[in-house]
Amino acid sequence: MADKNHPINIEVGDGAAIPVKKDKGLVNAWSISFIGAIGCIIYLCMSDPDMYWEVLKFLPDGVLVTFQVTIASIILSLIIGLFTGLGRISENKIINTIASTYVEIVRGIPLLVQLFYIYYALGRFEFLQISELPSAIIAMGICYGAYMGEVFRAGIISIDKGQGEAARSLGFNKTQTMFMVILPQSWKTILPPVGNEFIALLKDSSLVSILAVADILRRGREYASVTFSYFEAYTMVALVYLVITLILSKAVSKMEERLNYYEGY
Amino acid sequence: MLKKSIMAVLILFMFVPSAFSKTVITVATDATWPPMEYINKDKAITGFNPELLAAMEKVSDIKFEIKNTAWDGIFAGLAAGKYDMVASSVSITEVRKKVMSFSDPYFEVKQGVITKKTVKIKSKADLEGKKAGAQIGTTGFLVTRKIKGVTMKSYDEIGLAVEDLFNGRIDAVVCDDAVAADYALTNEQYSKDLTLAFLLESDTPEYLGFAFKKGKSKDKLALVNEALKKVKASGEYDRIFKKWL
């Protein structure tokens, strides 16, 4: 920098935090799994189209059902989770007890049992009769809502008390403090475990096939039960689940990246 | 002296089992089909099939070891050699014959349609536009799937399908006639609401048989066929048939 015309030496430090996108390269755990899974599907379909391609053609409507169940129950469980989390830290004794009891009960009963109960057991009462897809979504939403509630609670607690106090002294009321100051900050803590729950939920959605919901797993089983090609059918089912899960995990990590953009993680 | 007696006992042990040796055949059954095979209140597998097997044991050197297995994957387990034989109301079909060997038929079966008493479904044509349920991979499922205009649901167990029908979420359940009759006519709870509406007529008679792994255990298959013949000849078969059906 220093020359005859400009004798002043300007020190350039790290400067302000200018976001630099880290290049993670092509070879990482995610891309290996994803390309591997896709490659496996393509290879199998090419090598034995009579078997694997036939299975794959049988699955798409099952994929659609799995998506429907997963997305609807993710939304439902997020809503339930948010309110449960807020209830669990509420100073109101009644709300707190209701939320805690919900978590204790739902967390203590296996999802499969809950599915059976909501669909077959409660189906005995006419006014509680819901068809299989909504039953599946409600059961999964209620179950995962309890887990999400715990994640939300932990995220909210993790925010320094001073943040709330500062907001209150600036004139925010309790609700505003929660939704405009605390929650936006806690989102960063909440997202990784919530993403984890998303993926667990997607995989557990295979349990809904017990309600005669034609999801990926049931489609595969129906194919296998007729053709007796169990190996081919279940291999394809596993690979399709893997591909979908990987796409979801990528979406979650993209969201995380955006949240952590300015911190260079 | 002691050594000698131990030796003698050991030798005795070596010979005794062979003298009374029985061919052990491991059997898989999906015990969710009353009255063909089901778990009774004492948690024992019972029904027409298990009793037939017991009768066959008496007249031959076979010892059956019955394992309760889920229907879904029962043939995969057979192919994988987890058991020798499937005795679970398996219909003998052409497709199944390609991947497994069958014993002589032991039972003629028709497909029965269960409906609610209030619903007017009296023939195949009435099923159009209706929701029907059956157990996954059963002949009931395969036959109904081919009927035009029927929305098909596959259940893990026939009992779940009947429960769904009872709760009013589907219009009909298709399964083996003996099973259908048991649910619709003799079951205390279901018989009030459900009825065996009609039998699906088929061009060719359908029979139940014991399934073996294709090309394997031919000697065991022969033993089973022989025992089956003896049971039928002695009239024991008719007694069991009357008792359960």
XYZ file of C-alpha atoms in Angstrom:
510
model
C 0.000 0.000 0.000
C 2.699 2.463 0.926
C 4.214 4.279 -2.083
C 5.596 7.736 -2.794
C 2.264 9.417 -3.292
C 0.573 7.834 -0.359
C 3.051 7.590 2.430
C 0.527 6.722 5.036
C 0.355 3.070 5.866
C -3.181 1.869 6.371
C -3.517 -1.197 8.490
C -6.297 -3.406 7.365
C -7.542 -5.716 10.034
C -10.250 -8.342 9.922
C -12.721 -5.529 9.671
C -16.423 -5.815 10.191
C -17.915 -9.259 10.078
C -18.533 -9.606 6.393
C -20.333 -12.885 5.861
C -18.164 -15.348 4.063
C -19.871 -18.454 2.893
C -17.816 -21.430 3.832
C -17.239 -23.788 0.973
C -17.934 -27.221 2.337
C -16.956 -29.033 -0.836
C -18.710 -31.853 -2.603
C -17.384 -34.677 -0.493
C -19.225 -34.621 2.780
C -21.356 -37.071 4.694
C -24.572 -35.752 3.206
C -23.552 -35.828 -0.438
C -22.003 -39.279 -0.111
C -25.236 -40.669 1.339
C -27.455 -38.834 -1.117
C -25.515 -39.665 -4.257
C -25.054 -43.192 -2.943
C -28.782 -43.685 -2.409
C -29.777 -42.207 -5.754
C -27.019 -44.156 -7.468
C -28.185 -47.368 -5.801
C -31.757 -46.833 -6.990
C -30.657 -46.081 -10.544
C -28.224 -48.997 -10.627
C -30.782 -51.484 -9.290
C -33.468 -50.260 -11.682
C -31.112 -50.568 -14.628
C -29.760 -53.962 -13.668
C -33.098 -55.646 -12.961
C -35.924 -53.481 -14.310
C -38.496 -56.298 -14.039
C -38.101 -56.256 -10.299
C -36.853 -52.957 -8.934
C -38.407 -50.631 -11.490
C -41.759 -52.337 -10.979
C -41.509 -51.761 -7.219
C -40.527 -48.145 -7.735
C -43.501 -47.561 -10.018
C -45.741 -48.962 -7.279
C -44.550 -46.516 -4.619
C -45.297 -42.894 -5.740
C -48.803 -42.525 -4.288
C -47.368 -43.925 -1.063
C -44.691 -41.218 -1.141
C -47.429 -38.619 -1.507
C -49.317 -39.988 1.500
C -46.133 -40.076 3.573
C -45.492 -36.422 2.642
C -49.033 -35.433 3.575
C -48.850 -37.156 6.931
C -45.379 -35.828 7.690
C -45.943 -32.190 6.734
C -49.345 -31.917 8.398
C -48.084 -33.527 11.596
C -44.959 -31.345 11.608
C -47.140 -28.222 11.492
C -49.544 -29.571 14.103
C -46.729 -30.662 16.417
C -44.987 -27.262 16.083
C -48.159 -25.460 17.149
C -48.808 -27.873 20.015
C -45.116 -27.773 20.936
C -45.013 -23.986 21.080
C -48.009 -23.784 23.385
C -46.794 -26.686 25.513
C -43.374 -25.090 25.843
C -44.916 -21.762 26.838
C -47.259 -23.547 29.227
C -44.404 -25.413 30.855
C -42.630 -22.158 31.768
C -45.812 -20.310 32.617
C -46.135 -18.892 36.114
C -49.832 -19.694 36.028
C -50.075 -22.902 38.064
C -53.080 -24.314 36.210
C -51.658 -23.812 32.717
C -48.318 -25.132 33.876
C -49.850 -28.280 35.349
C -51.974 -28.947 32.269
C -48.972 -28.630 29.952
C -46.742 -30.770 32.183
C -49.375 -33.490 32.558
C -49.842 -33.591 28.789
C -46.123 -34.057 28.267
C -45.860 -36.746 30.938
C -48.787 -38.761 29.614
C -48.101 -38.516 25.909
C -44.372 -39.088 26.293
C -45.111 -42.199 28.309
C -47.201 -43.980 25.682
C -45.598 -45.418 22.545
C -46.654 -43.800 19.279
C -47.868 -47.111 17.887
C -50.184 -47.583 20.859
C -51.463 -44.023 20.474
C -52.216 -44.695 16.804
C -54.141 -47.851 17.663
C -55.970 -46.058 20.419
C -57.040 -43.004 18.474
C -58.130 -44.928 15.411
C -59.468 -48.288 16.568
C -60.332 -47.755 20.232
C -61.858 -44.276 20.056
C -63.525 -45.266 16.780
C -66.094 -47.098 18.885
C -67.599 -43.717 19.801
C -69.426 -42.336 16.841
C -68.621 -38.678 17.433
C -64.894 -39.465 17.644
C -64.760 -41.312 14.364
C -62.157 -39.792 12.112
C -60.905 -41.362 8.921
C -57.448 -42.868 8.775
C -55.391 -39.974 7.430
C -56.590 -37.316 9.929
C -56.302 -39.890 12.738
C -52.714 -40.550 11.756
C -51.924 -36.830 11.609
C -53.586 -36.089 14.943
C -51.880 -38.993 16.697
C -48.456 -38.041 15.342
C -49.035 -34.344 16.003
C -50.035 -34.986 19.604
C -47.133 -37.354 20.203
C -44.460 -35.167 18.657
C -46.043 -32.030 20.120
C -44.977 -33.267 23.557
C -41.378 -33.733 22.455
C -41.365 -30.390 20.635
C -42.773 -28.763 23.766
C -39.716 -29.862 25.707
C -37.429 -28.536 22.986
C -39.215 -25.169 22.986
C -39.040 -24.995 26.766
C -35.294 -25.641 26.755
C -34.797 -23.049 24.008
C -36.761 -20.389 25.855
C -34.994 -21.051 29.147
C -31.617 -20.775 27.422
C -32.178 -17.054 26.686
C -30.598 -14.837 29.303
C -33.021 -13.448 31.854
C -31.664 -9.959 31.227
C -33.158 -9.974 27.717
C -36.645 -10.277 29.136
C -35.994 -7.751 31.834
C -34.620 -5.251 29.304
C -37.639 -5.712 27.060
C -40.006 -5.267 29.971
C -38.252 -2.071 31.075
C -38.593 -0.759 27.519
C -42.341 -1.047 27.878
C -43.033 -4.388 26.153
C -45.786 -6.374 27.739
C -45.355 -10.073 28.579
C -46.652 -11.386 25.249
C -44.625 -8.929 23.217
C -41.511 -9.802 25.196
C -42.029 -13.480 24.494
C -42.870 -13.254 20.805
C -40.666 -10.304 19.774
C -37.601 -10.700 21.954
C -37.234 -14.124 23.523
C -38.591 -16.507 20.866
C -36.709 -15.028 17.876
C -33.470 -15.401 19.797
C -34.216 -18.890 21.064
C -35.025 -20.121 17.563
C -31.345 -20.674 16.947
C -31.090 -23.034 19.905
C -34.371 -24.702 19.084
C -33.800 -25.391 15.408
C -31.226 -28.224 15.526
C -33.219 -30.433 17.933
C -36.465 -29.527 16.160
C -34.906 -30.572 12.862
C -33.973 -33.823 14.519
C -37.591 -34.308 15.561
C -38.717 -33.612 11.990
C -36.588 -36.430 10.684
C -37.664 -38.786 13.463
C -41.273 -37.891 12.679
C -40.822 -38.631 8.993
C -39.466 -42.071 9.771
C -42.087 -42.790 12.415
C -44.756 -41.938 9.867
C -44.179 -45.484 8.602
C -46.035 -46.626 11.727
C -49.286 -45.193 10.373
C -49.454 -48.074 7.898
C -51.008 -49.987 10.802
C -54.164 -47.896 10.204
C -54.362 -49.168 6.617
C -52.978 -45.837 5.424
C -51.342 -46.494 2.081
C -47.955 -44.914 2.791
C -44.594 -45.932 1.337
C -44.159 -48.889 3.658
C -47.653 -50.288 3.068
C -47.312 -49.911 -0.690
C -44.069 -51.856 -0.503
C -45.680 -54.519 1.641
C -48.654 -54.796 -0.697
C -46.298 -55.254 -3.611
C -44.256 -57.873 -1.779
C -47.269 -59.811 -0.532
C -48.457 -60.387 -4.086
C -45.170 -60.970 -5.894
C -43.210 -62.495 -2.999
C -40.227 -60.316 -3.950
C -39.653 -59.174 -0.383
C -35.991 -58.335 -0.798
C -36.546 -56.078 -3.792
C -39.589 -54.342 -2.312
C -38.060 -53.573 1.070
C -34.745 -52.507 -0.457
C -36.578 -49.941 -2.556
C -38.729 -48.812 0.383
C -35.600 -48.282 2.481
C -33.850 -46.321 -0.270
C -36.878 -44.111 -0.935
C -37.174 -43.305 2.774
C -33.447 -42.553 2.869
C -33.662 -40.130 -0.056
C -36.623 -38.255 1.463
C -34.984 -38.072 4.886
C -31.776 -36.758 3.359
C -33.665 -34.027 1.507
C -35.373 -33.017 4.764
C -32.093 -33.014 6.682
C -30.567 -30.817 3.988
C -33.443 -28.370 4.304
C -32.970 -28.207 8.064
C -29.218 -27.633 7.801
C -29.825 -24.890 5.203
C -32.119 -23.158 7.698
C -29.468 -23.506 10.380
C -26.861 -22.057 8.051
C -28.974 -18.975 7.459
C -29.485 -18.449 11.163
C -25.784 -18.724 11.853
C -24.771 -16.726 8.783
C -23.198 -13.865 10.633
C -21.314 -15.971 13.082
C -19.273 -17.847 10.566
C -20.152 -21.340 11.822
C -17.800 -99.059 38.547
C -18.962 -95.471 38.540
C -17.360 -94.889 35.184
C -19.026 -97.930 33.756
C -22.459 -96.933 34.952
C -21.978 -93.421 33.557
C -20.960 -94.933 30.255
C -23.974 -97.199 30.308
C -26.276 -94.267 30.978
C -24.629 -92.253 28.219
C -25.009 -95.089 25.744
C -28.620 -95.483 26.801
C -29.195 -91.788 26.174
C -27.658 -92.084 22.763
C -30.023 -94.839 21.776
C -33.238 -93.850 23.478
C -34.000 -90.725 21.440
C -33.269 -92.475 18.187
C -35.585 -95.305 19.130
C -38.493 -92.933 19.645
C -37.251 -90.371 17.195
C -39.792 -88.105 15.582
C -39.357 -85.816 12.656
C -39.565 -82.307 14.037
C -41.336 -79.922 11.690
C -41.377 -76.282 12.696
C -44.618 -74.672 11.668
C -45.451 -70.979 11.282
C -49.009 -69.840 11.722
C -50.663 -66.445 11.874
C -53.060 -67.047 14.732
C -55.470 -64.210 13.997
C -58.093 -66.109 12.023
C -60.788 -67.554 14.250
C -61.961 -70.285 13.945
C -59.164 -71.567 11.692
C -56.340 -70.619 14.050
C -56.317 -68.103 16.866
C -55.077 -67.401 20.381
C -57.678 -68.369 22.974
C -58.179 -66.895 26.419
C -55.521 -69.214 27.867
C -52.977 -67.703 25.433
C -52.738 -70.982 23.554
C -52.905 -71.362 19.787
C -56.095 -73.201 18.973
C -58.625 -73.683 16.206
C -59.293 -76.014 13.311
C -55.765 -75.998 11.922
C -53.827 -76.619 15.158
C -56.200 -79.442 16.045
C -55.748 -81.008 12.628
C -51.990 -80.846 13.147
C -52.365 -82.475 16.557
C -54.399 -85.274 15.007
C -51.735 -85.733 12.346
C -49.080 -85.983 15.047
C -50.948 -88.866 16.657
C -51.023 -90.993 13.533
C -47.449 -90.368 12.405
C -43.876 -89.825 13.589
C -44.101 -86.096 13.135
C -43.647 -83.596 15.925
C -44.997 -80.154 15.034
C -43.530 -77.122 16.706
C -45.923 -74.243 16.138
C -44.672 -70.669 16.049
C -47.059 -67.735 15.923
C -45.915 -65.408 13.137
C -47.299 -62.255 11.541
C -48.955 -63.012 8.213
C -47.091 -60.199 6.509
C -43.756 -61.789 5.747
C -44.785 -65.329 6.676
C -43.727 -66.550 3.224
C -40.520 -64.534 3.367
C -39.667 -66.411 6.569
C -40.443 -69.685 4.846
C -38.160 -68.788 1.950
C -35.460 -67.770 4.435
C -35.730 -71.178 6.121
C -36.885 -69.890 9.489
C -39.441 -72.705 9.636
C -40.259 -75.774 7.559
C -43.909 -75.257 6.912
C -46.687 -72.684 6.937
C -50.025 -73.931 8.279
C -52.127 -70.810 8.368
C -55.129 -71.194 6.073
C -52.901 -70.764 3.042
C -54.858 -70.988 -0.195
C -53.196 -72.913 -2.977
C -52.840 -70.481 -5.893
C -50.919 -70.647 -9.131
C -48.732 -67.671 -8.197
C -47.880 -69.171 -4.837
C -47.128 -72.545 -6.430
C -44.339 -70.878 -8.356
C -42.456 -69.961 -5.178
C -43.468 -72.714 -2.753
C -44.525 -76.342 -2.632
C -47.909 -77.348 -1.285
C -49.190 -80.410 0.525
C -52.416 -82.075 -0.550
C -55.375 -79.742 -0.062
C -57.120 -80.192 3.259
C -59.986 -77.715 3.110
C -62.159 -76.077 0.505
C -62.563 -72.380 1.020
C -64.725 -69.641 -0.460
C -64.397 -65.916 -0.041
C -67.074 -64.462 2.195
C -68.142 -60.817 2.271
C -69.077 -59.356 5.660
C -71.184 -56.188 5.757
C -73.364 -54.311 8.183
C -76.908 -55.614 8.462
C -78.304 -52.204 7.584
C -76.375 -51.912 4.309
C -77.823 -53.460 1.189
C -74.863 -55.224 -0.397
C -76.002 -58.529 -1.792
C -73.795 -59.160 -4.803
C -70.485 -58.350 -6.409
C -72.096 -55.498 -8.382
C -73.303 -53.818 -5.190
C -69.698 -53.422 -4.094
C -69.034 -50.835 -6.788
C -68.113 -47.461 -5.341
C -67.771 -48.991 -1.878
C -64.806 -49.260 0.472
C -63.710 -52.800 1.175
C -61.064 -54.130 3.534
C -59.044 -57.337 3.695
C -55.887 -58.654 5.272
C -52.753 -57.840 3.297
C -51.629 -60.569 0.919
C -54.643 -62.841 1.479
C -56.768 -64.262 -1.325
C -59.600 -62.072 -0.071
C -57.448 -59.021 -0.742
C -56.277 -60.248 -4.127
C -59.763 -61.144 -5.334
C -61.444 -57.964 -4.134
C -58.723 -55.805 -5.623
C -59.794 -57.009 -9.046
C -63.452 -56.035 -8.600
C -64.222 -52.870 -10.539
C -64.861 -49.649 -8.658
C -63.921 -50.932 -5.214
C -61.639 -48.855 -3.015
C -59.387 -51.375 -1.326
C -57.750 -51.087 2.064
C -55.224 -53.608 3.299
C -54.968 -54.351 7.007
C -52.309 -56.115 9.017
C -54.829 -58.445 10.597
C -58.316 -59.486 9.628
C -59.545 -58.447 13.084
C -58.547 -54.825 12.449
C -60.521 -54.802 9.197
C -63.608 -56.190 10.942
C -63.236 -53.607 13.706
C -63.101 -50.851 11.087
C -66.225 -52.250 9.450
C -67.952 -52.422 12.828
C -67.005 -48.789 13.482
C -68.461 -47.862 10.116
C -65.391 -46.642 8.278
C -65.566 -49.255 5.525
C -68.497 -51.022 3.866
C -67.315 -54.599 3.530
C -64.643 -57.048 4.611
C -63.594 -59.964 2.449
C -62.002 -63.098 3.920
C -62.260 -66.917 4.019
C -65.875 -67.940 4.517
C -65.289 -69.854 7.753
C -63.585 -66.842 9.274
C -66.252 -64.495 7.943
C -68.977 -66.672 9.419
C -67.229 -66.708 12.770
C -67.009 -62.912 12.926
C -70.434 -62.178 11.500
C -72.549 -64.939 13.006
C -70.955 -66.331 16.154
C -68.966 -63.427 17.589
C -70.946 -62.049 20.496
C -70.278 -58.400 19.804
C -70.141 -58.284 16.026
C -73.086 -60.572 15.270
C -75.572 -57.910 16.384
C -74.481 -55.512 13.663
C -72.684 -57.561 11.050
C -73.799 -60.242 8.661
C -72.253 -62.578 6.115
C -73.777 -60.940 3.064
C -72.746 -63.328 0.289
C -69.954 -65.535 -1.015
C -67.818 -64.382 -3.907
C -68.247 -67.034 -6.553
C -65.093 -68.254 -8.171
C -64.593 -70.170 -11.433
C -62.210 -72.624 -9.838
C -62.484 -74.122 -6.371
C -59.972 -72.789 -3.880
C -58.252 -75.090 -1.410
C -56.103 -74.622 1.657
C -52.804 -76.438 1.865
C -49.655 -76.579 3.952
C -46.868 -74.591 2.294
C -43.247 -75.714 2.147
C -40.160 -74.055 0.772
C -39.912 -74.752 -2.939
C -37.811 -77.794 -3.678
C -36.805 -78.263 -0.031
C -37.854 -80.765 2.640
C -39.561 -83.164 0.218
C -39.416 -85.969 2.759
C -41.236 -83.835 5.306
C -43.855 -82.915 2.727
C -44.406 -86.616 2.009
C -44.752 -87.357 5.740
C -47.335 -84.593 6.116
C -49.342 -85.818 3.130
C -49.319 -89.345 4.507
C -50.472 -88.184 7.936
C -53.185 -86.068 6.354
C -54.480 -89.102 4.449
C -54.585 -91.180 7.630
C -56.463 -88.486 9.539
C -59.023 -88.169 6.743
C -59.450 -91.934 6.457
C -59.987 -92.444 10.179
C -62.863 -89.993 10.325
C -60.947 -87.826 12.766
C -60.952 -85.049 10.157
C -64.744 -84.961 10.035
C -64.928 -84.768 13.813
C -62.580 -81.746 13.895
C -64.443 -80.161 10.993
C -67.750 -80.469 12.838
C -66.286 -79.153 16.035
C -64.995 -75.904 14.579
C -67.125 -75.120 11.560
